[in-house]
């Protein structure tokens, strides 16, 4: 919820999937408009130490549905140990990349 709210404040971000928290899992797929998701993922790791995945995530039909079959998305996955502070670090990193 915290990540989705933060991403919604950044106009260059496109989030994929339901915004209804009852219909979400512990992951968020997004793109920065005009940026290659693989390059975004690599920058997040190299410059900020934040690990994400980029691509079609073994789900080509899902990417056809959302129109990202040619580029994929950046995917952030969460576990029980992730903190709000880590999400804030990710949001800050994304803003710095703009």
Coordinates of N, CA, C and O in Angstrom, one line a residue:
X1 N 0.8 -1.2 0.0 CA 0.0 0.0 0.0 C 0.9 1.3 0.0 O 0.6 2.2 -0.7
X2 N 1.9 1.2 0.8 CA 2.8 2.4 0.9 C 3.5 2.6 -0.4 O 3.6 3.8 -0.8
X3 N 4.0 1.6 -1.0 CA 4.7 1.8 -2.3 C 3.7 2.3 -3.4 O 4.1 3.2 -4.1
X4 N 2.6 1.7 -3.5 CA 1.6 2.1 -4.5 C 1.3 3.6 -4.3 O 1.2 4.3 -5.3
X5 N 1.1 4.0 -3.1 CA 0.7 5.4 -2.8 C 1.9 6.3 -3.2 O 1.7 7.4 -3.8
X6 N 3.1 5.9 -2.9 CA 4.3 6.7 -3.3 C 4.5 6.8 -4.8 O 4.8 7.8 -5.4
X7 N 4.3 5.7 -5.5 CA 4.5 5.6 -6.9 C 3.4 6.5 -7.6 O 3.7 7.1 -8.6
X8 N 2.2 6.5 -7.0 CA 1.1 7.3 -7.6 C 1.4 8.8 -7.6 O 0.9 9.6 -8.4
X9 N 2.4 9.2 -6.8 CA 2.8 10.6 -6.7 C 3.8 11.0 -7.8 O 4.1 12.2 -7.9
X10 N 4.3 10.0 -8.5 CA 5.3 10.3 -9.5 C 4.7 10.2 -10.9 O 4.4 9.1 -11.3
X11 N 4.5 11.3 -11.6 CA 3.8 11.2 -12.8 C 4.4 10.3 -13.9 O 3.7 9.8 -14.7
X12 N 5.7 10.1 -13.9 CA 6.4 9.4 -14.9 C 6.3 7.8 -14.7 O 6.7 7.1 -15.5
X13 N 5.6 7.4 -13.6 CA 5.5 6.0 -13.3 C 4.2 5.5 -13.7 O 3.1 6.1 -13.5
X14 N 4.2 4.3 -14.4 CA 3.0 3.6 -14.7 C 3.0 2.3 -13.9 O 4.0 1.5 -14.0
X15 N 2.0 2.1 -13.1 CA 1.9 0.9 -12.2 C 0.9 -0.1 -12.9 O -0.1 0.4 -13.5
X16 N 1.2 -1.4 -12.9 CA 0.4 -2.4 -13.5 C -0.3 -3.2 -12.4 O 0.3 -3.5 -11.4
X17 N -1.5 -3.6 -12.7 CA -2.3 -4.4 -11.7 C -3.3 -3.6 -11.0 O -3.4 -2.4 -11.1
X18 N -4.1 -4.4 -10.2 CA -5.2 -3.8 -9.5 C -4.6 -2.8 -8.4 O -3.6 -3.1 -7.8
X19 N -5.3 -1.8 -8.1 CA -5.0 -0.9 -7.0 C -5.7 -1.3 -5.7 O -5.5 -0.7 -4.7
X20 N -6.6 -2.2 -5.9 CA -7.4 -2.8 -4.8 C -6.5 -3.7 -4.0 O -6.1 -4.8 -4.5
X21 N -6.2 -3.4 -2.7 CA -5.3 -4.2 -1.9 C -5.9 -5.6 -1.7 O -5.1 -6.5 -1.3
X22 N -7.2 -5.8 -1.8 CA -7.7 -7.2 -1.7 C -7.4 -8.0 -2.9 O -7.6 -9.3 -2.8
X23 N -6.9 -7.4 -4.0 CA -6.6 -8.2 -5.2 C -5.2 -8.1 -5.6 O -4.8 -8.1 -6.8
X24 N -4.3 -8.0 -4.6 CA -2.9 -7.9 -4.9 C -2.1 -8.9 -4.1 O -2.5 -9.4 -3.0
X25 N -0.9 -9.2 -4.6 CA 0.0 -10.1 -3.9 C 1.2 -9.2 -3.4 O 1.1 -8.0 -3.6
X26 N 2.2 -9.7 -2.8 CA 3.3 -9.0 -2.3 C 4.3 -8.6 -3.4 O 5.5 -8.8 -3.2
X27 N 3.8 -8.0 -4.5 CA 4.7 -7.5 -5.6 C 4.0 -6.4 -6.3 O 2.8 -6.3 -6.3
X28 N 4.9 -5.6 -6.9 CA 4.4 -4.4 -7.7 C 5.2 -4.4 -9.0 O 6.4 -4.4 -8.9
X29 N 4.5 -4.3 -10.1 CA 5.2 -4.2 -11.4 C 4.9 -2.7 -11.9 O 3.8 -2.2 -11.8
X30 N 6.0 -2.1 -12.4 CA 5.9 -0.7 -12.8 C 6.9 -0.5 -13.9 O 7.8 -1.2 -14.1
X31 N 6.7 0.6 -14.6 CA 7.7 1.2 -15.6 C 7.8 2.7 -15.4 O 6.9 3.3 -14.9
X32 N 9.0 3.2 -15.7 CA 9.2 4.6 -15.8 C 9.0 4.9 -17.3 O 9.7 4.4 -18.1
X33 N 8.0 5.8 -17.6 CA 7.7 6.1 -19.0 C 8.9 6.5 -19.7 O 9.7 7.4 -19.3
X34 N 9.1 5.9 -20.9 CA 10.2 6.2 -21.8 C 11.5 5.5 -21.4 O 12.5 5.8 -22.1
X35 N 11.6 4.8 -20.3 CA 12.8 4.1 -19.9 C 12.7 2.6 -20.1 O 11.6 2.0 -19.9
X36 N 13.8 2.0 -20.4 CA 13.9 0.5 -20.5 C 13.9 -0.1 -19.1 O 14.7 0.3 -18.3
X37 N 12.9 -1.0 -18.8 CA 12.9 -1.6 -17.5 C 14.1 -2.3 -17.1 O 14.5 -2.3 -15.9
X38 N 14.9 -2.9 -18.0 CA 16.1 -3.6 -17.6 C 17.2 -2.6 -17.2 O 17.9 -2.8 -16.2
X39 N 17.2 -1.4 -17.9 CA 18.1 -0.3 -17.5 C 17.7 0.2 -16.1 O 18.6 0.5 -15.3
X40 N 16.5 0.4 -15.9 CA 16.0 0.9 -14.6 C 16.4 -0.1 -13.5 O 16.9 0.3 -12.4
X41 N 16.1 -1.4 -13.7 CA 16.5 -2.4 -12.7 C 18.0 -2.4 -12.4 O 18.4 -2.5 -11.2
X42 N 18.8 -2.3 -13.4 CA 20.3 -2.3 -13.3 C 20.7 -1.1 -12.5 O 21.6 -1.2 -11.7
X43 N 20.1 0.1 -12.8 CA 20.5 1.3 -12.1 C 20.1 1.2 -10.6 O 20.9 1.7 -9.7
X44 N 18.9 0.7 -10.3 CA 18.5 0.6 -8.9 C 19.5 -0.3 -8.1 O 19.9 0.0 -7.0
X45 N 20.0 -1.3 -8.8 CA 21.0 -2.2 -8.1 C 22.4 -1.5 -8.0 O 23.0 -1.4 -6.9
X46 N 22.9 -1.0 -9.1 CA 24.2 -0.4 -9.1 C 24.4 0.9 -8.3 O 25.3 1.0 -7.6
X47 N 23.4 1.7 -8.4 CA 23.5 3.0 -7.7 C 22.9 3.1 -6.3 O 23.3 3.9 -5.5
X48 N 22.0 2.2 -6.0 CA 21.3 2.3 -4.8 C 21.2 1.0 -4.0 O 20.7 0.9 -2.9
X49 N 21.7 -0.1 -4.6 CA 21.8 -1.4 -3.9 C 20.4 -2.0 -3.7 O 20.2 -2.8 -2.8
X50 N 19.5 -1.7 -4.6 CA 18.1 -2.2 -4.5 C 17.9 -3.2 -5.6 O 18.1 -2.9 -6.8
X51 N 17.5 -4.4 -5.2 CA 17.3 -5.5 -6.1 C 15.9 -5.6 -6.6 O 15.0 -5.6 -5.8
X52 N 15.7 -5.6 -7.9 CA 14.4 -5.8 -8.5 C 14.6 -6.8 -9.6 O 15.7 -7.2 -9.9
X53 N 13.6 -7.1 -10.3 CA 13.6 -8.0 -11.5 C 13.0 -7.2 -12.6 O 12.1 -6.5 -12.5
X54 N 13.6 -7.4 -13.8 CA 13.0 -6.8 -15.0 C 12.7 -7.8 -16.1 O 13.5 -8.8 -16.2
X55 N 11.7 -7.6 -16.9 CA 11.4 -8.5 -18.0 C 9.9 -8.9 -18.0 O 9.1 -8.1 -17.5
X56 N 9.7 -10.0 -18.7 CA 8.3 -10.5 -18.8 C 7.9 -11.5 -17.7 O 6.8 -12.0 -17.7
X57 N 8.9 -11.8 -16.8 CA 8.6 -12.6 -15.6 C 7.9 -13.9 -15.9 O 7.0 -14.3 -15.1
X58 N 8.3 -14.6 -16.9 CA 7.7 -15.9 -17.3 C 6.2 -15.8 -17.5 O 5.4 -16.8 -17.2
X59 N 5.7 -14.6 -17.9 CA 4.3 -14.4 -18.0 C 4.0 -13.6 -19.3 O 3.4 -12.5 -19.3
X60 N 4.4 -14.2 -20.5 CA 4.2 -13.4 -21.7 C 2.7 -13.0 -22.0 O 2.5 -11.9 -22.5
X61 N 1.8 -13.9 -21.7 CA 0.4 -13.6 -21.9 C -0.1 -12.4 -21.0 O -0.9 -11.6 -21.5
X62 N 0.4 -12.4 -19.8 CA 0.0 -11.3 -18.9 C 0.5 -10.0 -19.5 O -0.1 -8.9 -19.5
X63 N 1.8 -10.0 -20.0 CA 2.3 -8.8 -20.6 C 1.7 -8.4 -21.9 O 1.6 -7.2 -22.2
X64 N 1.1 -9.4 -22.7 CA 0.3 -9.0 -23.8 C -0.9 -8.3 -23.4 O -1.3 -7.3 -24.0
X65 N -1.5 -8.7 -22.3 CA -2.7 -8.1 -21.8 C -2.5 -6.7 -21.4 O -3.4 -5.8 -21.7
X66 N -1.4 -6.4 -20.8 CA -1.1 -5.0 -20.3 C -0.3 -4.2 -21.3 O 0.0 -3.0 -21.0
X67 N 0.1 -4.8 -22.4 CA 0.7 -4.0 -23.5 C 2.2 -3.8 -23.3 O 2.8 -2.9 -23.8
X68 N 2.8 -4.7 -22.5 CA 4.3 -4.6 -22.2 C 5.1 -5.8 -22.7 O 6.2 -6.0 -22.3
X69 N 4.5 -6.5 -23.7 CA 5.1 -7.7 -24.2 C 6.5 -7.4 -24.9 O 7.3 -8.3 -24.9
X70 N 6.7 -6.2 -25.3 CA 8.0 -5.9 -26.0 C 9.1 -5.5 -25.0 O 10.2 -5.6 -25.4
X71 N 8.7 -4.9 -23.9 CA 9.7 -4.4 -23.0 C 9.7 -5.0 -21.6 O 10.7 -5.0 -20.9
X72 N 8.5 -5.5 -21.1 CA 8.4 -6.0 -19.8 C 8.2 -4.9 -18.8 O 7.8 -3.8 -19.1
X73 N 8.4 -5.2 -17.5 CA 8.3 -4.3 -16.4 C 9.4 -4.5 -15.4 O 10.1 -5.5 -15.5
X74 N 9.5 -3.5 -14.5 CA 10.3 -3.7 -13.3 C 9.4 -4.3 -12.2 O 8.3 -3.8 -12.0
X75 N 9.9 -5.3 -11.6 CA 9.0 -5.9 -10.5 C 9.7 -5.8 -9.2 O 10.9 -6.2 -9.1
X76 N 9.0 -5.4 -8.2 CA 9.5 -5.3 -6.8 C 8.7 -6.4 -6.0 O 7.4 -6.4 -6.1
X77 N 9.4 -7.2 -5.3 CA 8.7 -8.3 -4.5 C 9.0 -8.0 -3.0 O 10.1 -7.6 -2.7
X78 N 8.0 -8.3 -2.2 CA 8.1 -8.0 -0.8 C 8.0 -9.3 0.0 O 7.3 -10.3 -0.4
X79 N 8.7 -9.3 1.1 CA 8.6 -10.4 2.1 C 8.2 -9.9 3.5 O 8.1 -8.7 3.7
X80 N 8.1 -10.8 4.4 CA 7.7 -10.4 5.8 C 8.7 -9.4 6.5 O 8.4 -8.7 7.3
X81 N 10.0 -9.5 6.0 CA 11.0 -8.7 6.7 C 11.2 -7.3 6.1 O 11.9 -6.5 6.7
X82 N 10.5 -7.0 5.0 CA 10.7 -5.7 4.4 C 10.1 -4.6 5.3 O 9.0 -4.9 6.0
X83 N 10.7 -3.4 5.3 CA 10.2 -2.3 6.1 C 9.7 -1.1 5.3 O 10.0 -1.0 4.1
X84 N 9.0 -0.3 6.0 CA 8.5 1.0 5.4 C 9.7 1.8 5.0 O 9.7 2.4 3.9
X85 N 10.8 1.8 5.8 CA 12.0 2.5 5.4 C 12.6 2.1 4.1 O 13.1 2.9 3.4
X86 N 12.6 0.8 3.9 CA 13.1 0.2 2.6 C 12.3 0.7 1.4 O 12.8 1.0 0.4
X87 N 11.0 0.7 1.6 CA 10.1 1.2 0.6 C 10.4 2.7 0.3 O 10.5 3.2 -0.8
X88 N 10.6 3.5 1.4 CA 10.9 4.9 1.2 C 12.3 5.1 0.5 O 12.4 6.0 -0.3
X89 N 13.2 4.2 0.7 CA 14.5 4.2 0.0 C 14.3 4.0 -1.5 O 14.9 4.6 -2.3
X90 N 13.4 3.0 -1.8 CA 13.1 2.7 -3.2 C 12.5 3.9 -3.9 O 12.9 4.3 -5.0
X91 N 11.5 4.5 -3.2 CA 10.8 5.7 -3.8 C 11.8 6.8 -4.0 O 11.8 7.5 -5.0
X92 N 12.7 7.1 -3.0 CA 13.7 8.1 -3.1 C 14.6 7.8 -4.3 O 15.0 8.7 -5.1
X93 N 15.0 6.6 -4.5 CA 15.9 6.2 -5.6 C 15.2 6.4 -6.9 O 15.8 7.0 -7.8
X94 N 14.0 6.1 -7.0 CA 13.2 6.3 -8.3 C 13.2 7.8 -8.6 O 13.4 8.2 -9.7
X95 N 12.9 8.6 -7.6 CA 12.8 10.0 -7.8 C 14.1 10.6 -8.3 O 14.2 11.4 -9.1
X96 N 15.2 10.1 -7.7 CA 16.6 10.5 -8.1 C 16.9 10.1 -9.5 O 17.7 10.8 -10.2
X97 N 16.3 9.1 -10.0 CA 16.6 8.6 -11.4 C 15.9 9.4 -12.4 O 16.2 9.3 -13.6
X98 N 14.9 10.2 -12.0 CA 14.1 11.0 -13.0 C 15.0 12.1 -13.6 O 15.7 12.8 -13.1

